[in-house]
């Protein structure tokens, strides 16, 4: 398996940021974006940008680590009996937040994760329109880069008696989340774009947690798993169990919660069984 090193993390971050430059170019080409939107079998949109960036990332990561297989959201038709034998692989979402990209909200990202022994160990969330990159690796720490300024991400405070800040994707999602919350606490909701961006808000402490109802893929949550593991955060499903990677025939995640501080008793907050 690959040796985890600051050099590997840095080279991967550079690949993500180069992909972001291409993504920005597509974003400004409004006519091409509108003409090239298609619908996939799962009824989600895909654009020429998704497909181009998928190929670019596959080529770059193959050049960086020739012996490591790659799974992309846009190129993931590898039989489970084959990929289940992999000890490590790259997991990428070339354009996290395709609908946000189409709607021109600026809230979309490039996601890259290295998975070893079924656990994410290196994660990159690059948000080109905000000139921001969240990145981290097991044993190396987690960081936020805005422009040329880099700051380490740190463990977040336990909420306790203050207002708990929750990231969600829409007003409809906010209403769903309210239905599973303990009414004895106070909550503040932040409505934000793609899964990767909300993951970043948890990692940097803007949100205490991010709650997701509905379909996501393993590529959506994997980079956050690597980042949060370095600062004491966690991702769990509505049974308070960890998510799995490359351990089932499909890539769909269950409903989940990302938390910035796993030492807090989240059982007090979430009432999933009601």
mmCIF file of C-alpha atoms in Angstrom:
data_model
loop_
_atom_site.group_PDB
_atom_site.id
_atom_site.type_symbol
_atom_site.label_atom_id
_atom_site.label_comp_id
_atom_site.label_asym_id
_atom_site.label_seq_id
_atom_site.Cartn_x
_atom_site.Cartn_y
_atom_site.Cartn_z
ATOM 1 C CA UNK A 1 0.000 0.000 0.000
ATOM 2 C CA UNK A 2 0.985 3.612 -0.431
ATOM 3 C CA UNK A 3 3.021 5.208 2.323
ATOM 4 C CA UNK A 4 1.070 8.138 3.734
ATOM 5 C CA UNK A 5 3.256 11.237 3.618
ATOM 6 C CA UNK A 6 2.897 15.022 3.489
ATOM 7 C CA UNK A 7 4.252 14.848 -0.064
ATOM 8 C CA UNK A 8 1.428 12.545 -1.183
ATOM 9 C CA UNK A 9 -1.134 14.857 0.406
ATOM 10 C CA UNK A 10 0.398 17.926 -1.229
ATOM 11 C CA UNK A 11 0.502 16.360 -4.694
ATOM 12 C CA UNK A 12 -3.105 15.229 -4.379
ATOM 13 C CA UNK A 13 -4.191 18.705 -3.279
ATOM 14 C CA UNK A 14 -2.454 20.186 -6.317
ATOM 15 C CA UNK A 15 -4.330 17.783 -8.600
ATOM 16 C CA UNK A 16 -7.651 18.788 -6.995
ATOM 17 C CA UNK A 17 -6.869 22.487 -7.402
ATOM 18 C CA UNK A 18 -5.910 22.040 -11.049
ATOM 19 C CA UNK A 19 -9.223 20.256 -11.574
ATOM 20 C CA UNK A 20 -10.865 23.261 -9.940
ATOM 21 C CA UNK A 21 -9.319 25.563 -12.543
ATOM 22 C CA UNK A 22 -10.839 23.474 -15.323
ATOM 23 C CA UNK A 23 -14.147 23.408 -13.480
ATOM 24 C CA UNK A 24 -14.107 27.194 -13.211
ATOM 25 C CA UNK A 25 -13.552 27.460 -16.955
ATOM 26 C CA UNK A 26 -16.574 25.217 -17.589
ATOM 27 C CA UNK A 27 -18.616 27.252 -15.111
ATOM 28 C CA UNK A 28 -17.998 30.463 -17.011
ATOM 29 C CA UNK A 29 -18.942 28.827 -20.321
ATOM 30 C CA UNK A 30 -22.677 29.204 -19.731
ATOM 31 C CA UNK A 31 -23.774 28.151 -23.205
ATOM 32 C CA UNK A 32 -21.859 24.888 -23.118
ATOM 33 C CA UNK A 33 -23.141 24.066 -19.632
ATOM 34 C CA UNK A 34 -26.753 24.474 -20.689
ATOM 35 C CA UNK A 35 -26.342 22.407 -23.842
ATOM 36 C CA UNK A 36 -24.492 19.517 -22.201
ATOM 37 C CA UNK A 37 -26.702 18.730 -19.183
ATOM 38 C CA UNK A 38 -27.945 15.136 -19.331
ATOM 39 C CA UNK A 39 -29.862 12.914 -16.909
ATOM 40 C CA UNK A 40 -28.331 9.700 -15.551
ATOM 41 C CA UNK A 41 -30.201 6.489 -14.790
ATOM 42 C CA UNK A 42 -30.606 7.528 -11.149
ATOM 43 C CA UNK A 43 -32.386 10.702 -12.331
ATOM 44 C CA UNK A 44 -29.504 12.984 -11.336
ATOM 45 C CA UNK A 45 -27.892 15.464 -13.729
ATOM 46 C CA UNK A 46 -24.493 15.118 -15.355
ATOM 47 C CA UNK A 47 -22.666 17.733 -17.412
ATOM 48 C CA UNK A 48 -19.708 17.847 -19.769
ATOM 49 C CA UNK A 49 -17.738 19.216 -16.804
ATOM 50 C CA UNK A 50 -18.424 16.075 -14.730
ATOM 51 C CA UNK A 51 -17.192 13.810 -17.511
ATOM 52 C CA UNK A 52 -14.134 15.882 -18.447
ATOM 53 C CA UNK A 53 -13.013 16.255 -14.833
ATOM 54 C CA UNK A 54 -13.541 12.579 -14.140
ATOM 55 C CA UNK A 55 -11.176 11.691 -16.969
ATOM 56 C CA UNK A 56 -8.675 14.354 -15.910
ATOM 57 C CA UNK A 57 -8.575 13.137 -12.295
ATOM 58 C CA UNK A 58 -8.261 9.511 -13.352
ATOM 59 C CA UNK A 59 -5.311 10.375 -15.602
ATOM 60 C CA UNK A 60 -3.570 12.488 -12.959
ATOM 61 C CA UNK A 61 -4.033 10.034 -10.095
ATOM 62 C CA UNK A 62 -2.924 7.159 -12.307
ATOM 63 C CA UNK A 63 0.245 9.082 -13.133
ATOM 64 C CA UNK A 64 0.810 9.779 -9.427
ATOM 65 C CA UNK A 65 0.101 6.220 -8.209
ATOM 66 C CA UNK A 66 0.063 3.818 -11.188
ATOM 67 C CA UNK A 67 -0.794 0.714 -9.161
ATOM 68 C CA UNK A 68 -3.771 2.133 -7.243
ATOM 69 C CA UNK A 69 -7.220 1.592 -8.799
ATOM 70 C CA UNK A 70 -9.681 4.482 -9.067
ATOM 71 C CA UNK A 71 -13.437 4.679 -8.574
ATOM 72 C CA UNK A 72 -15.169 7.801 -9.888
ATOM 73 C CA UNK A 73 -18.835 8.634 -9.517
ATOM 74 C CA UNK A 74 -18.864 8.876 -13.304
ATOM 75 C CA UNK A 75 -16.886 5.662 -13.829
ATOM 76 C CA UNK A 76 -17.723 3.147 -11.098
ATOM 77 C CA UNK A 77 -18.975 0.062 -12.930
ATOM 78 C CA UNK A 78 -16.371 -2.237 -11.417
ATOM 79 C CA UNK A 79 -17.884 -5.568 -10.285
ATOM 80 C CA UNK A 80 -18.086 -5.861 -6.506
ATOM 81 C CA UNK A 81 -16.271 -9.202 -6.601
ATOM 82 C CA UNK A 82 -13.312 -7.364 -8.164
ATOM 83 C CA UNK A 83 -13.193 -4.185 -6.092
ATOM 84 C CA UNK A 84 -13.922 -6.006 -2.826
ATOM 85 C CA UNK A 85 -10.411 -7.455 -3.145
ATOM 86 C CA UNK A 86 -8.796 -4.015 -3.242
ATOM 87 C CA UNK A 87 -6.700 -3.073 -0.217
ATOM 88 C CA UNK A 88 -6.628 0.553 -1.337
ATOM 89 C CA UNK A 89 -8.160 2.736 -4.022
ATOM 90 C CA UNK A 90 -8.887 6.341 -4.942
ATOM 91 C CA UNK A 91 -12.514 7.424 -4.630
ATOM 92 C CA UNK A 92 -13.464 10.616 -6.466
ATOM 93 C CA UNK A 93 -16.425 12.844 -7.182
ATOM 94 C CA UNK A 94 -15.235 15.185 -9.943
ATOM 95 C CA UNK A 95 -18.156 17.581 -9.428
ATOM 96 C CA UNK A 96 -19.901 17.341 -6.082
ATOM 97 C CA UNK A 97 -23.028 19.449 -6.376
ATOM 98 C CA UNK A 98 -23.790 19.163 -10.081
ATOM 99 C CA UNK A 99 -27.235 20.708 -9.567
ATOM 100 C CA UNK A 100 -25.626 23.610 -7.693
ATOM 101 C CA UNK A 101 -23.239 23.980 -10.643
ATOM 102 C CA UNK A 102 -26.166 24.061 -13.076
ATOM 103 C CA UNK A 103 -28.071 26.517 -10.853
ATOM 104 C CA UNK A 104 -24.955 28.719 -10.670
ATOM 105 C CA UNK A 105 -24.840 28.997 -6.885
ATOM 106 C CA UNK A 106 -21.005 28.700 -6.657
ATOM 107 C CA UNK A 107 -21.552 25.906 -4.071
ATOM 108 C CA UNK A 108 -19.878 22.892 -5.645
ATOM 109 C CA UNK A 109 -16.603 21.062 -5.110
ATOM 110 C CA UNK A 110 -14.025 18.542 -6.305
ATOM 111 C CA UNK A 111 -13.713 15.552 -3.947
ATOM 112 C CA UNK A 112 -10.772 13.119 -3.756
ATOM 113 C CA UNK A 113 -10.255 10.390 -1.150
ATOM 114 C CA UNK A 114 -7.720 7.628 -0.649
ATOM 115 C CA UNK A 115 -9.255 4.574 1.009
ATOM 116 C CA UNK A 116 -7.059 1.935 2.658
ATOM 117 C CA UNK A 117 -8.432 -1.211 4.302
ATOM 118 C CA UNK A 118 -11.992 0.094 3.775
ATOM 119 C CA UNK A 119 -11.384 3.378 5.667
ATOM 120 C CA UNK A 120 -10.757 6.844 4.181
ATOM 121 C CA UNK A 121 -7.246 7.988 5.128
ATOM 122 C CA UNK A 122 -6.714 11.013 2.855
ATOM 123 C CA UNK A 123 -9.382 13.518 1.909
ATOM 124 C CA UNK A 124 -9.569 16.622 -0.291
ATOM 125 C CA UNK A 125 -12.558 18.977 -0.648
ATOM 126 C CA UNK A 126 -11.708 21.747 -3.109
ATOM 127 C CA UNK A 127 -14.257 24.542 -3.628
ATOM 128 C CA UNK A 128 -12.995 26.483 -6.651
ATOM 129 C CA UNK A 129 -15.443 29.409 -6.631
ATOM 130 C CA UNK A 130 -14.644 30.112 -2.970
ATOM 131 C CA UNK A 131 -10.887 29.577 -3.525
ATOM 132 C CA UNK A 132 -10.974 27.175 -0.578
ATOM 133 C CA UNK A 133 -9.556 23.700 -0.004
ATOM 134 C CA UNK A 134 -10.112 21.438 2.981
ATOM 135 C CA UNK A 135 -7.588 18.625 3.097
ATOM 136 C CA UNK A 136 -6.127 16.127 5.531
ATOM 137 C CA UNK A 137 -4.544 12.747 6.012
ATOM 138 C CA UNK A 138 -4.239 10.160 8.724
ATOM 139 C CA UNK A 139 -1.383 11.052 11.049
ATOM 140 C CA UNK A 140 -0.693 14.367 9.299
ATOM 141 C CA UNK A 141 -3.659 16.443 10.433
ATOM 142 C CA UNK A 142 -6.352 18.432 8.652
ATOM 143 C CA UNK A 143 -6.121 21.897 7.109
ATOM 144 C CA UNK A 144 -8.114 24.670 5.467
ATOM 145 C CA UNK A 145 -6.513 26.679 2.664
ATOM 146 C CA UNK A 146 -8.132 29.934 1.552
ATOM 147 C CA UNK A 147 -6.191 31.563 -1.236
ATOM 148 C CA UNK A 148 -2.571 31.121 -0.178
ATOM 149 C CA UNK A 149 -3.304 31.119 3.562
ATOM 150 C CA UNK A 150 -3.239 27.704 5.266
ATOM 151 C CA UNK A 151 -4.561 27.079 8.778
ATOM 152 C CA UNK A 152 -4.695 23.768 10.638
ATOM 153 C CA UNK A 153 -8.161 22.548 11.557
ATOM 154 C CA UNK A 154 -8.573 21.877 15.259
ATOM 155 C CA UNK A 155 -10.891 19.897 17.493
ATOM 156 C CA UNK A 156 -14.176 21.745 17.980
ATOM 157 C CA UNK A 157 -15.811 22.624 21.290
ATOM 158 C CA UNK A 158 -18.619 20.462 22.631
ATOM 159 C CA UNK A 159 -21.959 22.312 22.171
ATOM 160 C CA UNK A 160 -23.374 21.657 25.684
ATOM 161 C CA UNK A 161 -25.658 24.555 26.655
ATOM 162 C CA UNK A 162 -25.292 26.809 23.628
ATOM 163 C CA UNK A 163 -27.274 26.855 20.401
ATOM 164 C CA UNK A 164 -26.413 23.852 18.223
ATOM 165 C CA UNK A 165 -25.604 24.827 14.641
ATOM 166 C CA UNK A 166 -26.810 22.345 12.021
ATOM 167 C CA UNK A 167 -25.947 22.312 8.331
ATOM 168 C CA UNK A 168 -28.684 21.236 5.897
ATOM 169 C CA UNK A 169 -29.196 21.376 2.148
ATOM 170 C CA UNK A 170 -32.620 23.019 1.879
ATOM 171 C CA UNK A 171 -35.623 24.382 3.763
ATOM 172 C CA UNK A 172 -37.339 21.035 3.197
ATOM 173 C CA UNK A 173 -34.399 19.225 4.770
ATOM 174 C CA UNK A 174 -34.498 21.632 7.706
ATOM 175 C CA UNK A 175 -38.118 20.668 8.376
ATOM 176 C CA UNK A 176 -37.230 16.961 8.271
ATOM 177 C CA UNK A 177 -34.321 17.439 10.637
ATOM 178 C CA UNK A 178 -36.492 19.299 13.139
ATOM 179 C CA UNK A 179 -38.673 16.198 13.383
ATOM 180 C CA UNK A 180 -35.805 14.138 14.858
ATOM 181 C CA UNK A 181 -34.404 16.746 17.265
ATOM 182 C CA UNK A 182 -34.812 16.883 21.025
ATOM 183 C CA UNK A 183 -37.024 19.985 21.577
ATOM 184 C CA UNK A 184 -35.237 20.797 24.831
ATOM 185 C CA UNK A 185 -32.256 22.253 22.964
ATOM 186 C CA UNK A 186 -31.940 25.331 20.786
ATOM 187 C CA UNK A 187 -30.915 25.035 17.130
ATOM 188 C CA UNK A 188 -29.682 27.248 14.344
ATOM 189 C CA UNK A 189 -29.768 26.024 10.739
ATOM 190 C CA UNK A 190 -27.371 26.887 7.924
ATOM 191 C CA UNK A 191 -28.633 26.067 4.438
ATOM 192 C CA UNK A 192 -25.723 25.451 2.098
ATOM 193 C CA UNK A 193 -24.808 23.794 -1.186
ATOM 194 C CA UNK A 194 -23.107 20.499 -1.909
ATOM 195 C CA UNK A 195 -22.313 17.686 0.504
ATOM 196 C CA UNK A 196 -18.631 18.560 0.374
ATOM 197 C CA UNK A 197 -19.224 22.188 1.324
ATOM 198 C CA UNK A 198 -21.388 21.260 4.310
ATOM 199 C CA UNK A 199 -18.696 18.776 5.345
ATOM 200 C CA UNK A 200 -16.206 21.637 5.299
ATOM 201 C CA UNK A 201 -18.469 23.733 7.525
ATOM 202 C CA UNK A 202 -18.416 20.944 10.082
ATOM 203 C CA UNK A 203 -14.654 20.493 9.827
ATOM 204 C CA UNK A 204 -13.898 24.193 10.379
ATOM 205 C CA UNK A 205 -16.424 24.609 13.189
ATOM 206 C CA UNK A 206 -18.960 26.766 11.357
ATOM 207 C CA UNK A 207 -21.482 23.996 12.048
ATOM 208 C CA UNK A 208 -21.611 21.528 14.931
ATOM 209 C CA UNK A 209 -23.134 18.912 12.659
ATOM 210 C CA UNK A 210 -24.578 18.206 9.221
ATOM 211 C CA UNK A 211 -27.648 16.000 8.899
ATOM 212 C CA UNK A 212 -28.488 14.311 5.628
ATOM 213 C CA UNK A 213 -31.726 12.633 4.619
ATOM 214 C CA UNK A 214 -31.756 11.045 1.183
ATOM 215 C CA UNK A 215 -29.405 9.578 -1.347
ATOM 216 C CA UNK A 216 -25.657 10.232 -1.343
ATOM 217 C CA UNK A 217 -22.732 8.149 -2.571
ATOM 218 C CA UNK A 218 -19.677 6.920 -0.705
ATOM 219 C CA UNK A 219 -17.602 9.479 -2.654
ATOM 220 C CA UNK A 220 -19.685 12.275 -1.052
ATOM 221 C CA UNK A 221 -18.801 11.434 2.554
ATOM 222 C CA UNK A 222 -15.373 9.811 2.233
ATOM 223 C CA UNK A 223 -13.178 12.955 2.274
ATOM 224 C CA UNK A 224 -15.004 14.284 5.326
ATOM 225 C CA UNK A 225 -14.354 10.987 7.112
ATOM 226 C CA UNK A 226 -10.605 11.486 6.670
ATOM 227 C CA UNK A 227 -10.722 15.138 7.748
ATOM 228 C CA UNK A 228 -12.962 14.653 10.775
ATOM 229 C CA UNK A 229 -10.981 11.653 12.016
ATOM 230 C CA UNK A 230 -7.980 13.968 12.445
ATOM 231 C CA UNK A 231 -9.842 16.484 14.639
ATOM 232 C CA UNK A 232 -12.088 14.269 16.742
ATOM 233 C CA UNK A 233 -15.163 14.354 14.538
ATOM 234 C CA UNK A 234 -17.259 11.475 13.252
ATOM 235 C CA UNK A 235 -19.838 10.360 10.690
ATOM 236 C CA UNK A 236 -22.605 7.958 11.712
ATOM 237 C CA UNK A 237 -25.934 6.687 10.416
ATOM 238 C CA UNK A 238 -29.302 6.976 12.138
ATOM 239 C CA UNK A 239 -28.423 3.905 14.229
ATOM 240 C CA UNK A 240 -25.277 5.722 15.438
ATOM 241 C CA UNK A 241 -23.160 3.272 13.431
ATOM 242 C CA UNK A 242 -20.220 4.257 11.184
ATOM 243 C CA UNK A 243 -20.642 4.367 7.411
ATOM 244 C CA UNK A 244 -18.961 1.672 5.351
ATOM 245 C CA UNK A 245 -16.768 1.916 2.235
ATOM 246 C CA UNK A 246 -16.482 -0.667 -0.537
ATOM 247 C CA UNK A 247 -18.262 -3.295 1.547
ATOM 248 C CA UNK A 248 -21.470 -3.634 -0.448
ATOM 249 C CA UNK A 249 -22.524 -4.051 -4.075
ATOM 250 C CA UNK A 250 -23.865 -0.486 -4.326
ATOM 251 C CA UNK A 251 -22.358 2.850 -3.273
ATOM 252 C CA UNK A 252 -25.424 4.462 -1.689
ATOM 253 C CA UNK A 253 -25.066 5.788 1.843
ATOM 254 C CA UNK A 254 -27.821 5.595 4.444
ATOM 255 C CA UNK A 255 -29.116 8.772 6.075
ATOM 256 C CA UNK A 256 -26.269 10.141 8.176
ATOM 257 C CA UNK A 257 -24.966 12.775 10.573
ATOM 258 C CA UNK A 258 -21.506 14.388 10.496
ATOM 259 C CA UNK A 259 -20.384 15.839 13.819
ATOM 260 C CA UNK A 260 -17.439 18.071 14.639
ATOM 261 C CA UNK A 261 -16.964 16.618 18.125
ATOM 262 C CA UNK A 262 -17.685 12.938 18.742
ATOM 263 C CA UNK A 263 -17.302 13.208 22.526
ATOM 264 C CA UNK A 264 -20.634 15.035 22.841
ATOM 265 C CA UNK A 265 -23.596 12.805 23.680
ATOM 266 C CA UNK A 266 -25.435 13.103 20.371
ATOM 267 C CA UNK A 267 -27.944 10.512 21.582
ATOM 268 C CA UNK A 268 -29.452 13.380 23.580
ATOM 269 C CA UNK A 269 -29.971 15.464 20.469
ATOM 270 C CA UNK A 270 -31.181 13.023 17.824
ATOM 271 C CA UNK A 271 -34.347 11.037 18.374
ATOM 272 C CA UNK A 272 -34.195 8.808 15.335
ATOM 273 C CA UNK A 273 -36.674 6.236 16.608
ATOM 274 C CA UNK A 274 -39.541 8.710 17.136
#
